[in-house]
Every structure is written in structure tokens, then in C-alpha cells.
mmCIF file of C-alpha atoms in Angstrom:
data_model
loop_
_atom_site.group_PDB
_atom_site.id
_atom_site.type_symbol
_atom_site.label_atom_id
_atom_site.label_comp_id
_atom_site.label_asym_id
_atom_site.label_seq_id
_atom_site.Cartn_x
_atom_site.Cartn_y
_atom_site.Cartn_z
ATOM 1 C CA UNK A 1 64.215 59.595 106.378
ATOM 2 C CA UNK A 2 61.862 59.025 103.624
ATOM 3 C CA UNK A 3 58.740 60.650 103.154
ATOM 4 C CA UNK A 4 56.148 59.464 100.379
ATOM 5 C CA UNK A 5 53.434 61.167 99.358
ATOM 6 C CA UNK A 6 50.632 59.793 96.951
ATOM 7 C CA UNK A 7 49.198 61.742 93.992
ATOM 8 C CA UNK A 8 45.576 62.580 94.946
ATOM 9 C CA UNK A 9 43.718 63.154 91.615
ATOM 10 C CA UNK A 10 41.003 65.443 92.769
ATOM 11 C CA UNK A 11 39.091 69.220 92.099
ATOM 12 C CA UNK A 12 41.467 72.147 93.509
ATOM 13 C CA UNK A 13 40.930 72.992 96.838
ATOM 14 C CA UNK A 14 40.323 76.871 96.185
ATOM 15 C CA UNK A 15 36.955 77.149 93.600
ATOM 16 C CA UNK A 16 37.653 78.088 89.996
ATOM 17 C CA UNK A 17 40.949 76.569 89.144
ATOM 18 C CA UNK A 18 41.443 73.510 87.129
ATOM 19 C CA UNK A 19 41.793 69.911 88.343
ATOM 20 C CA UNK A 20 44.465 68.711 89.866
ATOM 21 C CA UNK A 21 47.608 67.172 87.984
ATOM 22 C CA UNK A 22 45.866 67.960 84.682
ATOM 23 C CA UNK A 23 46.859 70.198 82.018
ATOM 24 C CA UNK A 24 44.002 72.716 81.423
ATOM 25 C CA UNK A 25 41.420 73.174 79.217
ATOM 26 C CA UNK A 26 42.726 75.235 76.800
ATOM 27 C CA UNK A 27 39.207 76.137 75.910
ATOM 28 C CA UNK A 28 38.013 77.827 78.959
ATOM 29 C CA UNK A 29 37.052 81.255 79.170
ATOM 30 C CA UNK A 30 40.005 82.587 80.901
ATOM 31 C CA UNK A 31 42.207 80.838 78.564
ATOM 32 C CA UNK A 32 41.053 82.012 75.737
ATOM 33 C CA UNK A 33 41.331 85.168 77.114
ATOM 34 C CA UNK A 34 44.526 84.813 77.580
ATOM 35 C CA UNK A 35 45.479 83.807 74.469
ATOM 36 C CA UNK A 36 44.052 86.453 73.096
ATOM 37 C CA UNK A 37 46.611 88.901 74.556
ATOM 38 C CA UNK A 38 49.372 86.819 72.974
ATOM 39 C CA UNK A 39 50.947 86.822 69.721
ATOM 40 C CA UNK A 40 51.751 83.080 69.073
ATOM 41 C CA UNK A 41 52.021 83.705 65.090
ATOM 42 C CA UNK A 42 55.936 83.345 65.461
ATOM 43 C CA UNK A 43 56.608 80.486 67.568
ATOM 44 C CA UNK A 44 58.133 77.342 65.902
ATOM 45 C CA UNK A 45 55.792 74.562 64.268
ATOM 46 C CA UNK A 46 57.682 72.110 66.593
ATOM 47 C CA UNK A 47 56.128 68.210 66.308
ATOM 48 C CA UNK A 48 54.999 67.463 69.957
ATOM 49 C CA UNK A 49 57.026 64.759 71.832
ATOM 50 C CA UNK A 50 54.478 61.633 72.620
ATOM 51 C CA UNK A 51 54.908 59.021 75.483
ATOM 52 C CA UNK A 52 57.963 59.169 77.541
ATOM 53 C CA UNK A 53 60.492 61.542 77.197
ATOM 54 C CA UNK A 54 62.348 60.943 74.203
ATOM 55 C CA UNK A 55 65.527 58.990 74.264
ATOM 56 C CA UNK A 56 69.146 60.384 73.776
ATOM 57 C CA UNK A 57 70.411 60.944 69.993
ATOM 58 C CA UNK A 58 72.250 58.078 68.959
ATOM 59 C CA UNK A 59 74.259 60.907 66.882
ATOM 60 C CA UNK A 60 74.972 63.763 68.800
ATOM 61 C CA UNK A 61 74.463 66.915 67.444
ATOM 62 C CA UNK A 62 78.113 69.067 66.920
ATOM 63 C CA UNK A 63 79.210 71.902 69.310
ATOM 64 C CA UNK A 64 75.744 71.126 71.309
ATOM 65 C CA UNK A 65 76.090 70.190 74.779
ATOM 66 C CA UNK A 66 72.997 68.057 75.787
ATOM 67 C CA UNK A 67 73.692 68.075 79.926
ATOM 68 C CA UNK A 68 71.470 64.884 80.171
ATOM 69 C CA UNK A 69 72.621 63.305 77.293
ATOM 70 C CA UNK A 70 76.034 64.225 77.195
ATOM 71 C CA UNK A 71 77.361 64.391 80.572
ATOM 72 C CA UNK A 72 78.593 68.154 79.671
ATOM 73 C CA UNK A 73 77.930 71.626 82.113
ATOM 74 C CA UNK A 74 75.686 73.815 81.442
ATOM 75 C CA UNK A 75 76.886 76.810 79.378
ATOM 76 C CA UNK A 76 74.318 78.670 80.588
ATOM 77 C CA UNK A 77 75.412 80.035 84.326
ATOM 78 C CA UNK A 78 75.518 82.960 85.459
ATOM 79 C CA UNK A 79 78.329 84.927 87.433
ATOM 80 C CA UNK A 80 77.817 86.714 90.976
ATOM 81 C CA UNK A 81 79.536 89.819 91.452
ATOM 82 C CA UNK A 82 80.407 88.933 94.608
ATOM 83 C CA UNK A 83 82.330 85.648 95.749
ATOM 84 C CA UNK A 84 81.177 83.019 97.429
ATOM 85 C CA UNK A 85 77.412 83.755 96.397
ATOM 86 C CA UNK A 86 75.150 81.334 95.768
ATOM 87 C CA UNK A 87 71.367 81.027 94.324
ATOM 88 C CA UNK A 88 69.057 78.324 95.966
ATOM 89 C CA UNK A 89 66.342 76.982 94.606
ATOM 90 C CA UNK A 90 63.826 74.505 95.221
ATOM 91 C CA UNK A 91 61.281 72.989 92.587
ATOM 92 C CA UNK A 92 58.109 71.087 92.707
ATOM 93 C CA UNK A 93 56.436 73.113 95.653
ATOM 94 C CA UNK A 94 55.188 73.665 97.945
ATOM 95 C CA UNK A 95 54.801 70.402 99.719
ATOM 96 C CA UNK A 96 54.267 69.096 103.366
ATOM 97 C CA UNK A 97 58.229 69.457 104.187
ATOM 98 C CA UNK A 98 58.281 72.986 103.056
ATOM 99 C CA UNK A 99 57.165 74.465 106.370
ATOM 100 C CA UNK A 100 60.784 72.816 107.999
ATOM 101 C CA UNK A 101 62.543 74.421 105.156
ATOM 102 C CA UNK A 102 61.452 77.440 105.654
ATOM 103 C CA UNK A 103 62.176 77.219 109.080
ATOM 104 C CA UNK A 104 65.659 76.526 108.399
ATOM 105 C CA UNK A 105 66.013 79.369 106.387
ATOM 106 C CA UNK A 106 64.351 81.437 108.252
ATOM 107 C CA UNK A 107 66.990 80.319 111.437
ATOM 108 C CA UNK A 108 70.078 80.704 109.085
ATOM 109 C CA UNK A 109 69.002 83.985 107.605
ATOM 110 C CA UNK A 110 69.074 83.001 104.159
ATOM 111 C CA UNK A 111 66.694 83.400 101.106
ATOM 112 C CA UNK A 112 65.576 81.143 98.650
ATOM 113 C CA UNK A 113 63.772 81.115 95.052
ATOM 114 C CA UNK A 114 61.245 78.585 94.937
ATOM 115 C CA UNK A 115 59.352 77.208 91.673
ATOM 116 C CA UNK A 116 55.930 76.120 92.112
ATOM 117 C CA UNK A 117 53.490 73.885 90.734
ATOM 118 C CA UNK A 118 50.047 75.501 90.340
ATOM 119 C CA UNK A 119 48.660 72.054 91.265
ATOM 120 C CA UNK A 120 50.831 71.933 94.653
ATOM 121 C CA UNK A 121 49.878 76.241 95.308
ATOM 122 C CA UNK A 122 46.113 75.541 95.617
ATOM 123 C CA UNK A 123 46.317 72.913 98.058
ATOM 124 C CA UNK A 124 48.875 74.735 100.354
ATOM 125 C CA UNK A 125 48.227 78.465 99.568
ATOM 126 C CA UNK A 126 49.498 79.629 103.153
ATOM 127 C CA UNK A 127 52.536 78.166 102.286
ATOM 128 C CA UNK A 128 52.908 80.262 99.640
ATOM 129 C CA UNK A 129 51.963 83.033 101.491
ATOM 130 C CA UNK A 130 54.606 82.426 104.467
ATOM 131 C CA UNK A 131 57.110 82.019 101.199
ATOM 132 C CA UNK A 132 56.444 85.466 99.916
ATOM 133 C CA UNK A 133 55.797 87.141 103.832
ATOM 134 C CA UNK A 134 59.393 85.668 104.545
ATOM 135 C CA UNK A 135 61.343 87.549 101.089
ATOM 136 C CA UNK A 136 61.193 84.530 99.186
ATOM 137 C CA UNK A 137 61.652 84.972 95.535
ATOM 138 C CA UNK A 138 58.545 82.957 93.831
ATOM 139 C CA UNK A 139 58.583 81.552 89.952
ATOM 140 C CA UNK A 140 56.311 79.136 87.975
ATOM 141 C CA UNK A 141 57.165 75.995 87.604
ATOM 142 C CA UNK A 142 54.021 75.256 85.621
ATOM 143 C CA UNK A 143 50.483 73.814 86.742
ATOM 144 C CA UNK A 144 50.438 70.393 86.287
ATOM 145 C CA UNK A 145 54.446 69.912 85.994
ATOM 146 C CA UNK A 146 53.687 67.797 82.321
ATOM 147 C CA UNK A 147 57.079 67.963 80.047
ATOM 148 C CA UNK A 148 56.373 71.336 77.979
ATOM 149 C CA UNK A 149 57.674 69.381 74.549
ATOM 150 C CA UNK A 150 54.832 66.846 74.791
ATOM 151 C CA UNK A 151 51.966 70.342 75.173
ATOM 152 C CA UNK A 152 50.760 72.632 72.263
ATOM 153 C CA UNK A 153 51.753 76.498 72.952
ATOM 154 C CA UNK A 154 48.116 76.716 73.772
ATOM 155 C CA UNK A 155 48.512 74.058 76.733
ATOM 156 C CA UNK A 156 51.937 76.123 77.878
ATOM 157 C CA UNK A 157 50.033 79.495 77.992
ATOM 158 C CA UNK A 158 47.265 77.678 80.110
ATOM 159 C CA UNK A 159 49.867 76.070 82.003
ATOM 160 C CA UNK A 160 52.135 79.268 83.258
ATOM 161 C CA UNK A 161 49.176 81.636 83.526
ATOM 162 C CA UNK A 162 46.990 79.506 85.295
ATOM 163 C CA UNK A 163 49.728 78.998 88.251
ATOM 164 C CA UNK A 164 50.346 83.354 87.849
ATOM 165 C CA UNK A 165 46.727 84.155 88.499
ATOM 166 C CA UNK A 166 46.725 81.797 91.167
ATOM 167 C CA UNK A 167 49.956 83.346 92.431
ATOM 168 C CA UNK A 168 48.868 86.886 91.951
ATOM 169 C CA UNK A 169 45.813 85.894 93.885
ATOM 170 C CA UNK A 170 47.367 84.619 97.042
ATOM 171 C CA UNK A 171 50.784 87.377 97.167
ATOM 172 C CA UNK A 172 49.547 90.433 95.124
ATOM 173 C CA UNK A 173 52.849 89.819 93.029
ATOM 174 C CA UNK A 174 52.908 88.876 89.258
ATOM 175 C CA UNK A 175 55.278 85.557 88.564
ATOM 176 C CA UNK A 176 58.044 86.502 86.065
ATOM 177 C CA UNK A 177 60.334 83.419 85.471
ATOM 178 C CA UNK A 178 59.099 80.129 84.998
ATOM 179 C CA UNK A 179 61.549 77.145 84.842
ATOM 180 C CA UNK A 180 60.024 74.574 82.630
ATOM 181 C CA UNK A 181 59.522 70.847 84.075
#
């Protein structure tokens, strides 16, 4: 079964929030407000990627695993205490399938984390609310879901705080991880 679903570029469907599949105005009010409350004086001067994503290194770097590039794991997993435990997660939500997933969690007991996209939250906020009601774990997985290398630090605090407020809004619960796009 495949299921398609077209990109409607359009206002958010609760008031106040940025367009959809934009990165916000980094100018706004509530913005700069909350860029006020951060210290950016220390994060890396770091050229900002352009166009696509960029390509692999023809040279790879030594004792770096790239997992994209390289075809390597991950060195950075984490170990259950118990066997046979496992985390799942699910990105880029919530969508129109979500409801069946939850469903099927819901039938086989089990609990999942589930990043969303501030842009995907306001148009399905019960969702989100049947996530959380159920003992979902809930993260940020930005607003707009642009790569983070090709945005100014400015454009990633508007990005992750922007999907929190919304978040906070709809659960009563403050985000704290975000997995970057």
C-alpha cells in the first residue's frame, strides 16, 4: 500500500504560528524573545551549507565514522539494562496514518517516542493530544523539517521553540530532545 500525500503550502491551521513548511521569521516578537534568553556568544562560526545537502568527502576524515558516507554504525547507542529492550521511534509526525499506529500500539501494549514537525502538530493537534493521553514520549523534530546546517542559530532557535510552544500548548508538557532533520 502506498499512500501519497501532497505538500499544502498554506497559513497554520491554529492562529499565531508561522506558515507552513517555512522556516520562521527570526524577527518576530516571540523570537526575539526567545533569543533573548539564550546565550549564543559560544556557538561555532560554522559557514552555512547552500543547495542540496552536501556531497560525501572525497577524503575521508581519520578515525571519523560518517554513517551515510561511510557505511559504518553509529558509535553513538545506547545500552538497556534490561535485554531484549528496544526504543521506537517514529519521525516526521504526526500524519494521516498515525491514528492506525497508534492503534496498534495501543492493541500491543507498547509505547513509542515520536518526533514531530511543528508544521505537521498544527494541522493535527488531536493527534498529538491522543499521543501524549496514550504515554507517548513526544520530542521536536523541528518546525519546518529544513536541514539545520543550511539555517543560522537564529533560524534553529525559531525552529525548536516554535514546535515547544506549540507543544506546550496542546499537552501542558515542555519538549526536551529534539532530533535534528
Amino acid at each position: 500500500l502506498l499512500v501519497a500525500v501532497g505538500a499544502i503550502h498554506a497559513q497554520a491551521v491554529i492562529p499565531g504560528y508561522p506558515p507552513l513548511y517555512e522556516v520562521p521569521d527570526v524577527n518576530s516578537r516571540e523570537v526575539k524573545r526567545w533569543l533573548k534568553q539564550i546565550d549564543l556568544s559560544g556557538a561555532p562560526k560554522i559557514p552555512l551549507n547552500v543547495g542540496e545537502v552536501p556531497p560525501c568527502p572525497t577524503e575521508p576524515f581519520p578515525d571519523r565514522c560518517n554513517k551515510w558516507c561511510d557505511q559504518c554504525n553509529a558509535d553513538d547507542l545506547f545500552f538497556c539494562r534490561s535485554n531484549n529492550t528496544w526504543a521506537i521511534t517514529f519521525d516526521d509526525g504526526p500524519q494521516l496514518i498515525t491514528p492506525s499506529l497508534l492503534d496498534y500500539l495501543k492493541a500491543e501494549k507498547l509505547k513509542a517516542t515520536f518526533f514531530l514537525v511543528g508544521t505537521n502538530v498544527v494541522q493535527r493537534p488531536d493527534i498529538v493530544r491522543r499521543q501524549f493521553a496514550e504515554g507517548h514520549h513526544l520530542a521536536s523534530h523541528t518546525w519546518s523539517h529544513k536541514g539545520l546546517t543550511a539555517l543560522t542559530n537564529e533560524q534553529i532557535v525559531a525552529e525548536v521553540k516554535w514546535t515547544e510552544k506549540l507543544v506546550r500548548e496542546l499537552t501542558g508538557r515542555r519538549l526536551k530532545y529534539v532530533r535534528p532533520p
